[in-house]
Amino acid sequence: MVVNIEAYQRIRQELDSKKVVLVAVSKTKPPGDIQALYDLGQRDFGENYVQELVAKQQQLPADIRWHFIGHLQRNKVKDIAPFVHLIHSVDSLRLLEEINRQAIKCGRVIPVLLQVHIAREETKFGLDETELNEIISSLPALANVTVKGLMGMASLTHDQEVIRVEFHYLKSLYDRFSLSSNTKESAQTDAFQPAVYLPLTTLSMGMSSDYPLAIEEGSTMVRVGSLLFGSRN
Ligand SMILES: *Cc1c(COP(=O)(O)O)cnc(C)c1O
């Protein structure tokens, strides 16, 4: 058994007590590993590759909530639209429009997160602040997607302060666009006034190496892979 059951139970207990959702990131891992955590009660699983996700979805129990967390190409959206629970990685309006189009075809409303570029590295995908504001302003036209929140990945560094600053920044953006935090008068003093406020519920940040820090900075959903399933090749 390669799945780390003790780590799962410890992390699950810790997250449950803080009301943080655990997405078990099972990319590259065989269906049997997913089934092992499913049998312990885990229902949220995250995948990065469309073909792999579709294959696993067909083999595994129907009540698994599948999260798509990788870079998503527009021509692949149709393959996951019928069943995906949450797409974390929306990084352009064109992608969001395609998700909306496929959602209409399936007769559903697809929940999504907008991925924000918070890391110093150039290579990571995600929206900058201006793009985020633009995309949120376009939302009223898209009736078959619902933006639940934001997602971000911190820099790959051991410098905890760098990671903390990046998570803190993402949380501040989340609060800025969030309807609930902006009903408080404090937001009115903010120089930046978004065009649209949203009833956001989900801030997806934190992975195996940095999830405790992410929770300290306000994460509501963490995406943990290698701590549960072992390292990937
Ligand atoms: C692979 C991946 C994870 C999980 O990473 P671990 O370090 O294995 O926990 C989380 N989020 C995204 C977007 C990923 O691609």
Short mmCIF file of C-alpha atoms and ligand atoms in Angstrom, two decimals:
data_model
loop_
_atom_site.label_atom_id
_atom_site.label_comp_id
_atom_site.label_asym_id
_atom_site.label_seq_id
_atom_site.Cartn_x
_atom_site.Cartn_y
_atom_site.Cartn_z
CA MET A 1 0.00 0.00 0.00
CA VAL A 2 1.57 3.27 -1.15
CA VAL A 3 -1.20 5.48 0.18
CA ASN A 4 -0.23 7.03 3.52
CA ILE A 5 -3.30 6.25 5.61
CA GLU A 6 -1.91 7.76 8.83
CA ALA A 7 -1.05 11.01 7.09
CA TYR A 8 -4.53 11.09 5.57
CA GLN A 9 -6.27 10.61 8.89
CA ARG A 10 -4.11 13.18 10.64
CA ILE A 11 -4.52 15.81 7.92
CA ARG A 12 -8.22 15.11 7.56
CA GLN A 13 -8.82 15.57 11.28
CA GLU A 14 -6.81 18.78 11.35
CA LEU A 15 -8.69 20.20 8.33
CA ASP A 16 -12.13 19.10 9.53
CA SER A 17 -11.57 20.90 12.82
CA LYS A 18 -10.81 24.09 10.87
CA LYS A 19 -13.61 23.57 8.33
CA VAL A 20 -11.10 23.48 5.48
CA VAL A 21 -11.91 21.20 2.54
CA LEU A 22 -9.28 18.63 1.58
CA VAL A 23 -8.89 17.94 -2.12
CA ALA A 24 -6.75 14.82 -2.47
CA VAL A 25 -4.61 15.37 -5.57
CA SER A 26 -4.39 11.99 -7.29
CA LYS A 27 -2.77 12.92 -10.61
CA THR A 28 -0.54 10.15 -12.04
CA LYS A 29 -1.72 7.76 -9.30
CA PRO A 30 -3.69 4.58 -10.09
CA PRO A 31 -7.43 4.23 -9.43
CA GLY A 32 -6.68 1.76 -6.62
CA ASP A 33 -5.00 4.52 -4.60
CA ILE A 34 -8.05 6.72 -5.01
CA GLN A 35 -10.34 3.87 -4.00
CA ALA A 36 -8.26 3.36 -0.83
CA LEU A 37 -8.95 6.92 0.33
CA TYR A 38 -12.54 6.73 -0.88
CA ASP A 39 -13.04 3.74 1.39
CA LEU A 40 -11.94 5.93 4.31
CA GLY A 41 -14.55 8.52 3.42
CA GLN A 42 -12.64 10.88 1.14
CA ARG A 43 -14.84 12.25 -1.68
CA ASP A 44 -12.97 15.25 -3.13
CA PHE A 45 -10.20 14.35 -5.57
CA GLY A 46 -8.13 16.63 -7.81
CA GLU A 47 -6.69 15.86 -11.23
CA ASN A 48 -4.55 17.84 -13.68
CA TYR A 49 -4.99 16.06 -16.99
CA VAL A 50 -8.31 15.77 -18.83
CA GLN A 51 -7.81 12.32 -20.34
CA GLU A 52 -6.64 10.86 -17.05
CA LEU A 53 -9.55 12.43 -15.21
CA VAL A 54 -12.11 11.11 -17.70
CA ALA A 55 -10.68 7.59 -17.50
CA LYS A 56 -10.71 7.58 -13.70
CA GLN A 57 -14.19 9.06 -13.50
CA GLN A 58 -15.51 6.16 -15.57
CA GLN A 59 -13.93 3.52 -13.32
CA LEU A 60 -14.49 4.96 -9.87
CA PRO A 61 -17.61 5.55 -7.72
CA ALA A 62 -20.09 8.05 -9.13
CA ASP A 63 -20.31 10.14 -5.96
CA ILE A 64 -16.68 11.30 -6.13
CA ARG A 65 -16.43 15.07 -6.46
CA TRP A 66 -13.83 15.62 -9.19
CA HIS A 67 -11.83 18.85 -9.08
CA PHE A 68 -9.94 19.94 -12.16
CA ILE A 69 -6.83 21.80 -10.98
CA GLY A 70 -4.45 21.77 -13.98
CA HIS A 71 -4.09 24.03 -16.97
CA LEU A 72 -7.23 23.55 -19.06
CA GLN A 73 -7.28 23.82 -22.85
CA ARG A 74 -10.49 25.12 -24.36
CA ASN A 75 -10.91 22.18 -26.72
CA LYS A 76 -10.90 19.76 -23.74
CA VAL A 77 -13.62 21.45 -21.71
CA LYS A 78 -16.39 19.40 -23.34
CA ASP A 79 -14.87 16.16 -21.99
CA ILE A 80 -15.20 17.15 -18.32
CA ALA A 81 -18.22 19.49 -18.49
CA PRO A 82 -20.82 16.76 -17.85
CA PHE A 83 -19.45 15.76 -14.45
CA VAL A 84 -16.73 18.06 -13.10
CA HIS A 85 -17.47 19.34 -9.58
CA LEU A 86 -15.21 22.41 -9.57
CA ILE A 87 -12.69 23.81 -12.06
CA HIS A 88 -9.96 25.62 -10.09
CA SER A 89 -7.87 26.86 -12.97
CA VAL A 90 -9.82 29.40 -15.02
CA ASP A 91 -7.22 31.83 -16.28
CA SER A 92 -8.88 33.60 -19.22
CA LEU A 93 -12.26 34.96 -20.27
CA ARG A 94 -12.15 32.81 -23.42
CA LEU A 95 -11.81 29.69 -21.30
CA LEU A 96 -14.65 30.78 -19.05
CA GLU A 97 -16.83 31.45 -22.10
CA GLU A 98 -16.13 27.95 -23.40
CA ILE A 99 -16.99 26.43 -20.00
CA ASN A 100 -20.25 28.39 -20.10
CA ARG A 101 -20.98 27.13 -23.65
CA GLN A 102 -20.39 23.49 -22.69
CA ALA A 103 -22.36 23.90 -19.46
CA ILE A 104 -25.37 25.05 -21.49
CA LYS A 105 -25.06 21.93 -23.67
CA CYS A 106 -25.07 19.75 -20.55
CA GLY A 107 -27.92 21.67 -18.98
CA ARG A 108 -25.91 22.53 -15.88
CA VAL A 109 -24.20 25.38 -14.09
CA ILE A 110 -20.50 24.66 -13.59
CA PRO A 111 -18.78 26.00 -10.47
CA VAL A 112 -15.33 27.50 -11.08
CA LEU A 113 -12.50 29.32 -9.37
CA LEU A 114 -10.43 32.03 -11.02
CA GLN A 115 -6.72 31.26 -10.88
CA VAL A 116 -4.61 34.24 -9.88
CA HIS A 117 -0.90 34.54 -10.56
CA ILE A 118 0.61 35.12 -7.12
CA ALA A 119 4.07 33.52 -7.45
CA ARG A 120 7.19 35.42 -8.41
CA GLU A 121 8.00 32.83 -11.08
CA GLU A 122 7.07 33.74 -14.63
CA THR A 123 6.09 30.19 -15.51
CA LYS A 124 2.96 29.77 -13.44
CA PHE A 125 -0.43 30.32 -15.03
CA GLY A 126 -2.97 32.75 -13.71
CA LEU A 127 -4.64 36.11 -13.99
CA ASP A 128 -3.14 39.38 -12.82
CA GLU A 129 -5.22 41.90 -10.90
CA THR A 130 -6.38 43.81 -13.97
CA GLU A 131 -7.42 40.65 -15.79
CA LEU A 132 -9.22 39.44 -12.69
CA ASN A 133 -11.23 42.63 -12.52
CA GLU A 134 -12.07 42.41 -16.24
CA ILE A 135 -13.22 38.83 -16.04
CA ILE A 136 -15.38 39.47 -12.99
CA SER A 137 -17.00 42.42 -14.78
CA SER A 138 -17.97 40.06 -17.65
CA LEU A 139 -19.67 37.52 -15.42
CA PRO A 140 -23.25 38.71 -15.57
CA ALA A 141 -23.33 37.62 -19.24
CA LEU A 142 -22.38 34.04 -18.38
CA ALA A 143 -25.36 32.36 -16.76
CA ASN A 144 -24.08 28.77 -16.76
CA VAL A 145 -20.90 29.27 -14.77
CA THR A 146 -20.74 30.30 -11.15
CA VAL A 147 -17.56 31.78 -9.73
CA LYS A 148 -17.10 30.40 -6.23
CA GLY A 149 -13.74 31.95 -5.45
CA LEU A 150 -10.06 32.16 -6.26
CA MET A 151 -7.14 29.75 -6.56
CA GLY A 152 -3.43 30.41 -6.42
CA MET A 153 -0.09 28.66 -6.19
CA ALA A 154 2.76 30.16 -4.18
CA SER A 155 6.38 30.25 -5.32
CA LEU A 156 8.40 27.05 -5.10
CA THR A 157 10.67 28.22 -2.32
CA HIS A 158 11.58 27.27 1.23
CA ASP A 159 11.31 30.92 2.24
CA GLN A 160 8.18 30.88 4.40
CA GLU A 161 7.89 34.67 4.40
CA VAL A 162 7.73 34.81 0.59
CA ILE A 163 4.98 32.18 0.59
CA ARG A 164 3.09 33.96 3.36
CA VAL A 165 3.13 37.28 1.50
CA GLU A 166 1.81 35.59 -1.65
CA PHE A 167 -1.04 33.85 0.18
CA HIS A 168 -1.85 37.04 2.05
CA TYR A 169 -2.12 38.88 -1.25
CA LEU A 170 -4.52 36.27 -2.65
CA LYS A 171 -6.69 36.51 0.45
CA SER A 172 -6.82 40.28 0.10
CA LEU A 173 -8.06 39.94 -3.50
CA TYR A 174 -10.61 37.38 -2.35
CA ASP A 175 -11.91 39.77 0.29
CA ARG A 176 -12.00 42.64 -2.15
CA PHE A 177 -14.37 40.84 -4.53
CA SER A 178 -16.29 39.05 -1.85
CA LEU A 179 -19.82 40.23 -1.19
CA SER A 180 -19.79 39.16 2.44
CA SER A 181 -16.61 40.98 3.43
CA ASN A 182 -17.67 44.10 1.54
CA THR A 183 -20.94 44.49 3.32
CA LYS A 184 -18.76 45.71 6.16
CA GLU A 185 -17.95 49.41 6.11
CA SER A 186 -14.19 48.78 6.15
CA ALA A 187 -14.20 48.02 2.45
CA GLN A 188 -15.66 51.38 1.55
CA THR A 189 -12.38 53.05 2.40
CA ASP A 190 -10.54 50.86 -0.09
CA ALA A 191 -9.35 52.98 -3.02
CA PHE A 192 -10.15 50.16 -5.42
CA GLN A 193 -13.85 49.54 -6.00
CA PRO A 194 -14.66 46.41 -7.98
CA ALA A 195 -17.46 46.62 -10.54
CA VAL A 196 -19.07 43.45 -9.19
CA TYR A 197 -19.17 41.73 -5.80
CA LEU A 198 -19.68 37.99 -5.62
CA PRO A 199 -20.94 35.59 -2.96
CA LEU A 200 -17.57 33.84 -2.74
CA THR A 201 -17.14 30.75 -0.58
CA THR A 202 -13.91 29.12 -1.69
CA LEU A 203 -10.27 30.18 -1.46
CA SER A 204 -8.19 27.32 -2.87
CA MET A 205 -4.62 27.68 -1.68
CA GLY A 206 -2.06 25.38 -0.10
CA MET A 207 -0.36 22.13 -1.19
CA SER A 208 1.66 19.46 0.63
CA SER A 209 4.55 21.77 1.37
CA ASP A 210 2.67 24.89 2.39
CA TYR A 211 -0.90 24.05 3.40
CA PRO A 212 -0.53 24.95 7.12
CA LEU A 213 0.68 28.41 6.12
CA ALA A 214 -2.16 28.74 3.61
CA ILE A 215 -4.71 27.95 6.32
CA GLU A 216 -3.18 30.57 8.60
CA GLU A 217 -3.67 33.05 5.77
CA GLY A 218 -7.33 32.16 5.24
CA SER A 219 -7.49 29.20 2.86
CA THR A 220 -10.81 27.31 2.80
CA MET A 221 -9.66 24.49 0.48
CA VAL A 222 -6.25 22.82 0.18
CA ARG A 223 -4.95 20.61 -2.63
CA VAL A 224 -2.71 17.94 -1.15
CA GLY A 225 -1.07 15.23 -3.25
CA SER A 226 2.33 13.84 -2.32
CA LEU A 227 1.73 13.80 1.45
CA LEU A 228 -1.14 11.37 0.84
CA PHE A 229 -0.11 9.41 -2.22
CA GLY A 230 3.69 9.59 -2.05
CA SER A 231 5.93 11.51 -4.42
CA ARG A 232 5.34 11.49 -8.15
CA ASN A 233 7.96 10.52 -10.73
C1 LIG B 1 0.11 18.65 -8.17
C2 LIG B 1 -0.67 19.81 -7.66
C3 LIG B 1 -0.99 19.93 -6.31
C4 LIG B 1 -0.52 18.96 -5.23
O1 LIG B 1 0.85 19.08 -5.04
P1 LIG B 1 1.59 18.30 -3.81
O2 LIG B 1 2.83 19.06 -3.64
O3 LIG B 1 1.82 16.92 -4.32
O4 LIG B 1 0.70 18.34 -2.66
C5 LIG B 1 -1.76 21.01 -5.90
N1 LIG B 1 -2.20 21.92 -6.79
C6 LIG B 1 -1.92 21.85 -8.10
C7 LIG B 1 -2.43 22.89 -9.01
C8 LIG B 1 -1.13 20.80 -8.58
O5 LIG B 1 -0.83 20.75 -9.88
#
